[in-house]
PDB file of C-alpha atoms and ligand atoms in Angstrom:
ATOM      1  CA  MET N   1     170.094 -34.190 156.566  1.00  0.00           C
ATOM      2  CA  LYS N   2     168.740 -31.869 153.246  1.00  0.00           C
ATOM      3  CA  ALA N   3     166.861 -33.752 150.609  1.00  0.00           C
ATOM      4  CA  ALA N   4     168.596 -31.647 147.911  1.00  0.00           C
ATOM      5  CA  LEU N   5     172.400 -32.151 149.475  1.00  0.00           C
ATOM      6  CA  ARG N   6     171.713 -36.003 149.827  1.00  0.00           C
ATOM      7  CA  GLN N   7     170.563 -36.029 146.208  1.00  0.00           C
ATOM      8  CA  GLN N   8     173.852 -34.081 145.067  1.00  0.00           C
ATOM      9  CA  ILE N   9     175.810 -36.981 146.715  1.00  0.00           C
ATOM     10  CA  LEU N  10     174.090 -39.713 144.998  1.00  0.00           C
ATOM     11  CA  ASN N  11     174.104 -37.841 141.908  1.00  0.00           C
ATOM     12  CA  ALA N  12     178.128 -37.891 142.824  1.00  0.00           C
ATOM     13  CA  PHE N  13     177.785 -41.820 142.569  1.00  0.00           C
ATOM     14  CA  ASN N  14     176.081 -42.352 139.991  1.00  0.00           C
ATOM     15  CA  PHE N  15     178.401 -40.122 138.167  1.00  0.00           C
ATOM     16  CA  ARG N  16     181.288 -41.950 138.723  1.00  0.00           C
ATOM     17  CA  HIS N  17     182.466 -44.824 136.265  1.00  0.00           C
ATOM     18  CA  ALA N  18     185.598 -46.637 135.736  1.00  0.00           C
ATOM     19  CA  CYS N  19     186.946 -44.035 133.048  1.00  0.00           C
ATOM     20  CA  LYS N  20     188.361 -46.191 130.749  1.00  0.00           C
ATOM     21  CA  SER N  21     190.485 -43.461 129.044  1.00  0.00           C
ATOM     22  CA  PHE N  22     190.463 -39.319 129.307  1.00  0.00           C
ATOM     23  CA  ASN N  23     189.941 -36.034 127.362  1.00  0.00           C
ATOM     24  CA  LEU N  24     193.519 -35.384 126.805  1.00  0.00           C
ATOM     25  CA  GLU N  25     192.929 -31.474 126.540  1.00  0.00           C
ATOM     26  CA  LYS N  26     191.317 -31.332 129.575  1.00  0.00           C
ATOM     27  CA  LYS N  27     193.565 -31.344 132.834  1.00  0.00           C
ATOM     28  CA  ILE N  28     192.927 -30.930 136.568  1.00  0.00           C
ATOM     29  CA  SER N  29     193.510 -27.302 138.003  1.00  0.00           C
ATOM     30  CA  ASP N  30     196.301 -27.902 140.832  1.00  0.00           C
ATOM     31  CA  GLU N  31     193.716 -27.105 143.897  1.00  0.00           C
ATOM     32  CA  GLU N  32     191.226 -29.782 143.008  1.00  0.00           C
ATOM     33  CA  PHE N  33     194.047 -31.968 142.696  1.00  0.00           C
ATOM     34  CA  SER N  34     194.684 -30.888 145.987  1.00  0.00           C
ATOM     35  CA  PHE N  35     191.388 -31.125 146.881  1.00  0.00           C
ATOM     36  CA  ILE N  36     191.541 -34.921 146.281  1.00  0.00           C
ATOM     37  CA  MET N  37     195.068 -36.151 147.940  1.00  0.00           C
ATOM     38  CA  GLU N  38     193.486 -34.028 151.048  1.00  0.00           C
ATOM     39  CA  ALA N  39     190.795 -36.846 150.815  1.00  0.00           C
ATOM     40  CA  ALA N  40     193.497 -39.524 150.990  1.00  0.00           C
ATOM     41  CA  ARG N  41     195.546 -37.926 153.640  1.00  0.00           C
ATOM     42  CA  LEU N  42     192.541 -37.456 155.662  1.00  0.00           C
ATOM     43  CA  SER N  43     191.542 -40.927 155.316  1.00  0.00           C
ATOM     44  CA  PRO N  44     191.503 -43.471 158.431  1.00  0.00           C
ATOM     45  CA  SER N  45     193.979 -46.227 159.228  1.00  0.00           C
ATOM     46  CA  SER N  46     194.027 -48.987 161.689  1.00  0.00           C
ATOM     47  CA  PHE N  47     195.411 -47.863 164.837  1.00  0.00           C
ATOM     48  CA  GLY N  48     195.573 -44.580 162.725  1.00  0.00           C
ATOM     49  CA  PHE N  49     199.262 -45.179 161.452  1.00  0.00           C
ATOM     50  CA  GLU N  50     198.653 -44.259 157.715  1.00  0.00           C
ATOM     51  CA  PRO N  51     200.422 -47.314 156.124  1.00  0.00           C
ATOM     52  CA  TRP N  52     200.936 -45.583 152.662  1.00  0.00           C
ATOM     53  CA  LYS N  53     202.210 -42.849 150.278  1.00  0.00           C
ATOM     54  CA  PHE N  54     200.416 -41.792 147.193  1.00  0.00           C
ATOM     55  CA  LEU N  55     203.213 -41.453 144.378  1.00  0.00           C
ATOM     56  CA  VAL N  56     201.921 -38.824 141.604  1.00  0.00           C
ATOM     57  CA  ILE N  57     203.076 -40.460 138.481  1.00  0.00           C
ATOM     58  CA  GLN N  58     202.873 -36.893 136.199  1.00  0.00           C
ATOM     59  CA  ASN N  59     206.119 -37.423 133.946  1.00  0.00           C
ATOM     60  CA  SER N  60     204.946 -38.917 130.485  1.00  0.00           C
ATOM     61  CA  GLU N  61     208.264 -40.727 130.153  1.00  0.00           C
ATOM     62  CA  THR N  62     208.005 -42.711 133.249  1.00  0.00           C
ATOM     63  CA  ARG N  63     204.224 -43.615 132.331  1.00  0.00           C
ATOM     64  CA  GLU N  64     205.526 -45.177 129.684  1.00  0.00           C
ATOM     65  CA  GLU N  65     208.140 -47.215 131.365  1.00  0.00           C
ATOM     66  CA  LEU N  66     205.061 -48.624 133.489  1.00  0.00           C
ATOM     67  CA  HIS N  67     202.353 -48.932 130.889  1.00  0.00           C
ATOM     68  CA  PRO N  68     203.238 -52.330 129.520  1.00  0.00           C
ATOM     69  CA  LEU N  69     203.419 -53.725 133.635  1.00  0.00           C
ATOM     70  CA  CYS N  70     199.774 -52.692 133.791  1.00  0.00           C
ATOM     71  CA  TRP N  71     197.094 -54.363 131.508  1.00  0.00           C
ATOM     72  CA  GLY N  72     194.390 -53.073 133.614  1.00  0.00           C
ATOM     73  CA  ALA N  73     196.053 -48.746 133.006  1.00  0.00           C
ATOM     74  CA  GLN N  74     195.978 -49.537 129.076  1.00  0.00           C
ATOM     75  CA  GLY N  75     194.024 -46.643 127.913  1.00  0.00           C
ATOM     76  CA  GLN N  76     194.073 -44.510 131.673  1.00  0.00           C
ATOM     77  CA  LEU N  77     197.902 -44.439 131.519  1.00  0.00           C
ATOM     78  CA  PRO N  78     198.667 -42.360 128.181  1.00  0.00           C
ATOM     79  CA  THR N  79     195.510 -40.365 128.796  1.00  0.00           C
ATOM     80  CA  ALA N  80     194.797 -39.435 132.752  1.00  0.00           C
ATOM     81  CA  SER N  81     195.441 -36.181 134.010  1.00  0.00           C
ATOM     82  CA  HIS N  82     196.643 -37.001 136.831  1.00  0.00           C
ATOM     83  CA  PHE N  83     197.656 -41.242 137.615  1.00  0.00           C
ATOM     84  CA  VAL N  84     198.270 -42.022 141.083  1.00  0.00           C
ATOM     85  CA  VAL N  85     199.979 -45.068 142.176  1.00  0.00           C
ATOM     86  CA  ILE N  86     198.901 -46.192 145.848  1.00  0.00           C
ATOM     87  CA  LEU N  87     202.038 -47.549 147.927  1.00  0.00           C
ATOM     88  CA  ALA N  88     201.418 -49.732 150.809  1.00  0.00           C
ATOM     89  CA  ARG N  89     204.213 -50.119 153.705  1.00  0.00           C
ATOM     90  CA  ARG N  90     205.487 -53.721 154.562  1.00  0.00           C
ATOM     91  CA  GLU N  91     206.012 -55.682 157.581  1.00  0.00           C
ATOM     92  CA  SER N  92     209.350 -53.723 158.053  1.00  0.00           C
ATOM     93  CA  SER N  93     207.331 -50.643 159.178  1.00  0.00           C
ATOM     94  CA  MET N  94     204.300 -51.965 159.896  1.00  0.00           C
ATOM     95  CA  HIS N  95     205.453 -54.474 162.233  1.00  0.00           C
ATOM     96  CA  HIS N  96     204.653 -53.411 166.373  1.00  0.00           C
ATOM     97  CA  ALA N  97     207.983 -53.055 166.795  1.00  0.00           C
ATOM     98  CA  SER N  98     209.181 -51.163 163.827  1.00  0.00           C
ATOM     99  CA  ASP N  99     210.356 -47.801 164.285  1.00  0.00           C
ATOM    100  CA  TYR N 100     208.206 -46.219 161.892  1.00  0.00           C
ATOM    101  CA  ILE N 101     205.734 -47.130 164.112  1.00  0.00           C
ATOM    102  CA  LEU N 102     207.465 -45.535 167.050  1.00  0.00           C
ATOM    103  CA  ASP N 103     207.657 -42.580 165.432  1.00  0.00           C
ATOM    104  CA  HIS N 104     204.179 -42.383 164.456  1.00  0.00           C
ATOM    105  CA  MET N 105     203.505 -42.550 167.835  1.00  0.00           C
ATOM    106  CA  LYS N 106     205.757 -40.085 169.140  1.00  0.00           C
ATOM    107  CA  ASN N 107     205.915 -37.966 166.418  1.00  0.00           C
ATOM    108  CA  ILE N 108     202.568 -38.002 164.574  1.00  0.00           C
ATOM    109  CA  SER N 109     200.610 -38.350 166.806  1.00  0.00           C
ATOM    110  CA  GLN N 110     202.146 -36.951 169.939  1.00  0.00           C
ATOM    111  CA  LEU N 111     201.374 -39.397 172.144  1.00  0.00           C
ATOM    112  CA  PRO N 112     202.753 -39.201 175.957  1.00  0.00           C
ATOM    113  CA  ASN N 113     204.895 -41.955 176.308  1.00  0.00           C
ATOM    114  CA  GLU N 114     202.742 -44.171 179.109  1.00  0.00           C
ATOM    115  CA  VAL N 115     199.552 -43.784 175.851  1.00  0.00           C
ATOM    116  CA  ILE N 116     202.609 -45.206 173.843  1.00  0.00           C
ATOM    117  CA  GLU N 117     202.876 -47.896 176.404  1.00  0.00           C
ATOM    118  CA  MET N 118     199.493 -49.377 176.363  1.00  0.00           C
ATOM    119  CA  LYS N 119     198.895 -48.467 172.200  1.00  0.00           C
ATOM    120  CA  SER N 120     201.864 -50.720 171.906  1.00  0.00           C
ATOM    121  CA  GLY N 121     200.826 -52.914 173.909  1.00  0.00           C
ATOM    122  CA  PHE N 122     197.536 -53.647 172.196  1.00  0.00           C
ATOM    123  CA  TYR N 123     198.750 -53.031 168.409  1.00  0.00           C
ATOM    124  CA  LYS N 124     201.063 -56.096 169.884  1.00  0.00           C
ATOM    125  CA  GLN N 125     198.224 -58.245 170.553  1.00  0.00           C
ATOM    126  CA  PHE N 126     196.399 -56.948 167.804  1.00  0.00           C
ATOM    127  CA  GLN N 127     199.046 -57.820 165.320  1.00  0.00           C
ATOM    128  CA  GLU N 128     200.158 -61.389 167.161  1.00  0.00           C
ATOM    129  CA  GLU N 129     197.091 -63.260 168.218  1.00  0.00           C
ATOM    130  CA  HIS N 130     193.533 -61.463 166.811  1.00  0.00           C
ATOM    131  CA  PHE N 131     194.606 -60.699 163.473  1.00  0.00           C
ATOM    132  CA  SER N 132     197.810 -62.773 163.067  1.00  0.00           C
ATOM    133  CA  LEU N 133     199.493 -60.161 161.110  1.00  0.00           C
ATOM    134  CA  THR N 134     202.814 -61.513 162.347  1.00  0.00           C
ATOM    135  CA  GLU N 135     202.171 -65.122 160.846  1.00  0.00           C
ATOM    136  CA  SER N 136     203.790 -63.906 157.329  1.00  0.00           C
ATOM    137  CA  PRO N 137     205.250 -60.640 155.374  1.00  0.00           C
ATOM    138  CA  ARG N 138     201.852 -61.273 152.680  1.00  0.00           C
ATOM    139  CA  ALA N 139     200.074 -60.750 155.855  1.00  0.00           C
ATOM    140  CA  MET N 140     201.471 -57.437 156.763  1.00  0.00           C
ATOM    141  CA  PHE N 141     201.112 -56.347 153.527  1.00  0.00           C
ATOM    142  CA  ASP N 142     197.672 -57.301 152.789  1.00  0.00           C
ATOM    143  CA  TRP N 143     196.568 -55.773 155.909  1.00  0.00           C
ATOM    144  CA  SER N 144     198.395 -52.303 154.846  1.00  0.00           C
ATOM    145  CA  CYS N 145     197.233 -52.613 150.980  1.00  0.00           C
ATOM    146  CA  LYS N 146     193.628 -52.677 152.281  1.00  0.00           C
ATOM    147  CA  GLN N 147     193.263 -49.708 154.393  1.00  0.00           C
ATOM    148  CA  THR N 148     194.737 -48.133 151.055  1.00  0.00           C
ATOM    149  CA  TYR N 149     191.821 -48.617 149.783  1.00  0.00           C
ATOM    150  CA  ILE N 150     189.271 -45.824 152.019  1.00  0.00           C
ATOM    151  CA  ALA N 151     191.529 -43.423 150.770  1.00  0.00           C
ATOM    152  CA  LEU N 152     191.123 -45.068 147.321  1.00  0.00           C
ATOM    153  CA  GLY N 153     187.628 -44.536 148.425  1.00  0.00           C
ATOM    154  CA  ASN N 154     187.532 -41.355 149.361  1.00  0.00           C
ATOM    155  CA  MET N 155     189.980 -39.624 146.570  1.00  0.00           C
ATOM    156  CA  MET N 156     187.174 -41.164 143.951  1.00  0.00           C
ATOM    157  CA  SER N 157     184.228 -40.215 145.687  1.00  0.00           C
ATOM    158  CA  VAL N 158     185.252 -36.838 146.210  1.00  0.00           C
ATOM    159  CA  ALA N 159     186.393 -36.568 142.850  1.00  0.00           C
ATOM    160  CA  ALA N 160     183.004 -36.997 141.339  1.00  0.00           C
ATOM    161  CA  GLN N 161     181.261 -34.619 143.762  1.00  0.00           C
ATOM    162  CA  ILE N 162     183.468 -31.927 142.167  1.00  0.00           C
ATOM    163  CA  GLY N 163     182.609 -33.756 138.142  1.00  0.00           C
ATOM    164  CA  ILE N 164     186.115 -35.268 138.055  1.00  0.00           C
ATOM    165  CA  ASP N 165     186.437 -38.829 136.517  1.00  0.00           C
ATOM    166  CA  SER N 166     188.450 -41.779 137.799  1.00  0.00           C
ATOM    167  CA  CYS N 167     189.340 -45.699 137.688  1.00  0.00           C
ATOM    168  CA  PRO N 168     190.791 -47.316 140.098  1.00  0.00           C
ATOM    169  CA  ILE N 169     193.051 -50.232 138.848  1.00  0.00           C
ATOM    170  CA  GLU N 170     194.774 -52.959 140.140  1.00  0.00           C
ATOM    171  CA  GLY N 171     195.518 -54.676 136.384  1.00  0.00           C
ATOM    172  CA  PHE N 172     198.999 -54.826 136.918  1.00  0.00           C
ATOM    173  CA  ASP N 173     201.380 -57.486 137.360  1.00  0.00           C
ATOM    174  CA  ARG N 174     203.036 -56.977 141.108  1.00  0.00           C
ATOM    175  CA  GLU N 175     205.954 -58.441 140.974  1.00  0.00           C
ATOM    176  CA  PRO N 176     207.813 -56.751 137.562  1.00  0.00           C
ATOM    177  CA  LEU N 177     206.371 -53.454 138.273  1.00  0.00           C
ATOM    178  CA  GLU N 178     207.898 -53.348 141.635  1.00  0.00           C
ATOM    179  CA  GLU N 179     211.170 -54.539 139.900  1.00  0.00           C
ATOM    180  CA  LYS N 180     211.106 -51.632 137.086  1.00  0.00           C
ATOM    181  CA  MET N 181     210.049 -49.028 140.139  1.00  0.00           C
ATOM    182  CA  THR N 182     212.645 -49.626 142.417  1.00  0.00           C
ATOM    183  CA  GLU N 183     215.049 -49.727 139.157  1.00  0.00           C
ATOM    184  CA  LEU N 184     213.253 -46.118 138.393  1.00  0.00           C
ATOM    185  CA  ASN N 185     213.892 -45.312 142.031  1.00  0.00           C
ATOM    186  CA  LEU N 186     210.220 -44.798 142.380  1.00  0.00           C
ATOM    187  CA  LEU N 187     209.990 -47.455 145.026  1.00  0.00           C
ATOM    188  CA  LYS N 188     211.972 -48.756 148.498  1.00  0.00           C
ATOM    189  CA  ARG N 189     210.991 -51.949 148.320  1.00  0.00           C
ATOM    190  CA  GLY N 190     211.966 -52.952 151.303  1.00  0.00           C
ATOM    191  CA  GLU N 191     209.376 -50.279 152.686  1.00  0.00           C
ATOM    192  CA  PHE N 192     206.978 -50.177 150.390  1.00  0.00           C
ATOM    193  CA  GLY N 193     205.136 -52.387 147.950  1.00  0.00           C
ATOM    194  CA  VAL N 194     202.014 -50.985 144.866  1.00  0.00           C
ATOM    195  CA  SER N 195     198.884 -51.448 146.573  1.00  0.00           C
ATOM    196  CA  CYS N 196     196.805 -50.004 143.657  1.00  0.00           C
ATOM    197  CA  MET N 197     196.404 -47.497 141.318  1.00  0.00           C
ATOM    198  CA  VAL N 198     194.026 -44.478 140.388  1.00  0.00           C
ATOM    199  CA  ALA N 199     193.713 -42.387 137.264  1.00  0.00           C
ATOM    200  CA  PHE N 200     191.780 -38.716 137.141  1.00  0.00           C
ATOM    201  CA  GLY N 201     191.180 -36.730 134.556  1.00  0.00           C
ATOM    202  CA  TYR N 202     187.852 -35.657 132.734  1.00  0.00           C
ATOM    203  CA  ARG N 203     186.032 -38.410 130.523  1.00  0.00           C
ATOM    204  CA  GLU N 204     186.605 -39.132 126.460  1.00  0.00           C
ATOM    205  CA  ASN N 205     183.320 -40.455 126.283  1.00  0.00           C
ATOM    206  CA  GLU N 206     179.906 -41.701 127.763  1.00  0.00           C
ATOM    207  CA  PRO N 207     180.158 -44.286 130.362  1.00  0.00           C
ATOM    208  CA  PHE N 208     177.716 -47.958 129.820  1.00  0.00           C
ATOM    209  CA  PRO N 209     174.973 -47.355 132.137  1.00  0.00           C
ATOM    210  CA  LYS N 210     175.607 -48.977 136.128  1.00  0.00           C
ATOM    211  CA  THR N 211     174.717 -52.175 136.701  1.00  0.00           C
ATOM    212  CA  ARG N 212     174.081 -52.654 140.861  1.00  0.00           C
ATOM    213  CA  HIS N 213     172.002 -56.014 142.148  1.00  0.00           C
ATOM    214  CA  GLN N 214     169.310 -54.681 144.099  1.00  0.00           C
ATOM    215  CA  GLU N 215     169.123 -53.087 147.489  1.00  0.00           C
ATOM    216  CA  THR N 216     167.506 -56.256 149.073  1.00  0.00           C
ATOM    217  CA  ASP N 217     170.032 -58.776 147.567  1.00  0.00           C
ATOM    218  CA  VAL N 218     173.353 -56.465 149.098  1.00  0.00           C
ATOM    219  CA  ILE N 219     171.461 -55.526 152.476  1.00  0.00           C
ATOM    220  CA  GLU N 220     170.186 -57.767 155.241  1.00  0.00           C
ATOM    221  CA  TRP N 221     168.200 -55.989 158.507  1.00  0.00           C
ATOM    222  CA  ILE N 222     168.701 -58.974 161.768  1.00  0.00           C
ATOM    223  CA  GLU N 223     166.123 -56.777 164.000  1.00  0.00           C
TER     224      GLU N 223
HETATM  225  C1  FMN S 301     189.965 -52.547 142.884  1.00  0.00           C
HETATM  226  C2  FMN S 301     189.475 -52.281 141.981  1.00  0.00           C
HETATM  227  C3  FMN S 301     190.339 -52.560 141.201  1.00  0.00           C
HETATM  228  C4  FMN S 301     189.984 -52.442 139.931  1.00  0.00           C
HETATM  229  N1  FMN S 301     190.444 -52.374 138.510  1.00  0.00           N
HETATM  230  C5  FMN S 301     190.746 -51.494 137.016  1.00  0.00           C
HETATM  231  C6  FMN S 301     191.245 -52.190 136.488  1.00  0.00           C
HETATM  232  O1  FMN S 301     192.635 -52.560 136.282  1.00  0.00           O
HETATM  233  N2  FMN S 301     191.079 -51.224 134.888  1.00  0.00           N
HETATM  234  C7  FMN S 301     190.421 -50.866 134.973  1.00  0.00           C
HETATM  235  O2  FMN S 301     190.291 -50.752 134.257  1.00  0.00           O
HETATM  236  N3  FMN S 301     188.956 -51.156 136.034  1.00  0.00           N
HETATM  237  C8  FMN S 301     189.326 -51.363 137.390  1.00  0.00           C
HETATM  238  N4  FMN S 301     188.003 -51.530 138.024  1.00  0.00           N
HETATM  239  C9  FMN S 301     186.939 -51.135 138.038  1.00  0.00           C
HETATM  240  C10 FMN S 301     185.957 -51.742 137.416  1.00  0.00           C
HETATM  241  O3  FMN S 301     185.728 -52.593 137.000  1.00  0.00           O
HETATM  242  C11 FMN S 301     184.576 -51.233 137.899  1.00  0.00           C
HETATM  243  O4  FMN S 301     184.653 -50.631 139.006  1.00  0.00           O
HETATM  244  C12 FMN S 301     183.344 -52.183 137.749  1.00  0.00           C
HETATM  245  O5  FMN S 301     182.937 -52.925 136.575  1.00  0.00           O
HETATM  246  C13 FMN S 301     181.837 -51.523 138.203  1.00  0.00           C
HETATM  247  O6  FMN S 301     181.549 -50.454 137.449  1.00  0.00           O
HETATM  248  P1  FMN S 301     181.948 -48.690 137.879  1.00  0.00           P
HETATM  249  O7  FMN S 301     183.108 -48.108 138.731  1.00  0.00           O
HETATM  250  O8  FMN S 301     182.036 -48.244 136.069  1.00  0.00           O
HETATM  251  O9  FMN S 301     180.470 -48.822 138.039  1.00  0.00           O
HETATM  252  C14 FMN S 301     188.668 -51.631 139.368  1.00  0.00           C
HETATM  253  C15 FMN S 301     187.842 -51.756 140.650  1.00  0.00           C
HETATM  254  C16 FMN S 301     188.117 -52.215 141.915  1.00  0.00           C
HETATM  255  C17 FMN S 301     187.441 -51.416 143.056  1.00  0.00           C
END
């Protein structure tokens, strides 16, 4: 890869920081926000089953309703140009025998029947034996959540590359938040749960300098 391109990408990774509040005067264009969402949609997922949904919360009353339940988004919820709640699928739709999984293989991936049969077998074994995901609904939900973080990372990385700030958010009380979202008709709790959130916009203040472990502390080569 060309050195200039590598540097440009690294600059974006240094530009990205957990932005606490955004400039209310600056909004992300539709075109740029679609680009960020396309990075989410194209993200990889285990077996390709896309265990997510992205709720783009632009309604200010809805944001106000969620605000008290999101301690980690106190500055971001009221100021973000775009605010996304990332939902993860629960056991009812991620189980190997669920209608969602069958429909995905048939109609989204458009696999032939014999491939569906084979893939179903692998997926069942993976869920039951290799990852013990059928052990509890929580195990299955956490596995879906893990995958949503790949989309989250991709969204923030591509945003940074076009000069857009972001903040990943896990600072919320899941149980009452899901209750509130159900009440607001934003969530079908049997099917989805809240995994994480991400705010986008343009920074209001300059961030603190980045601090990270040294490369040698976190990367070990086995040769
Ligand atoms: C999964 C996850 C959840 C986070 N939740 C919050 C949050 O609720 N509120 C917040 O302000 N920052 C949150 N952060 C931001 C981190 O505190 C921040 O990324 C970290 O301190 C490193 O700083 P930097 O991102 O500015 O480099 C979260 C980060 C991650 C990855």
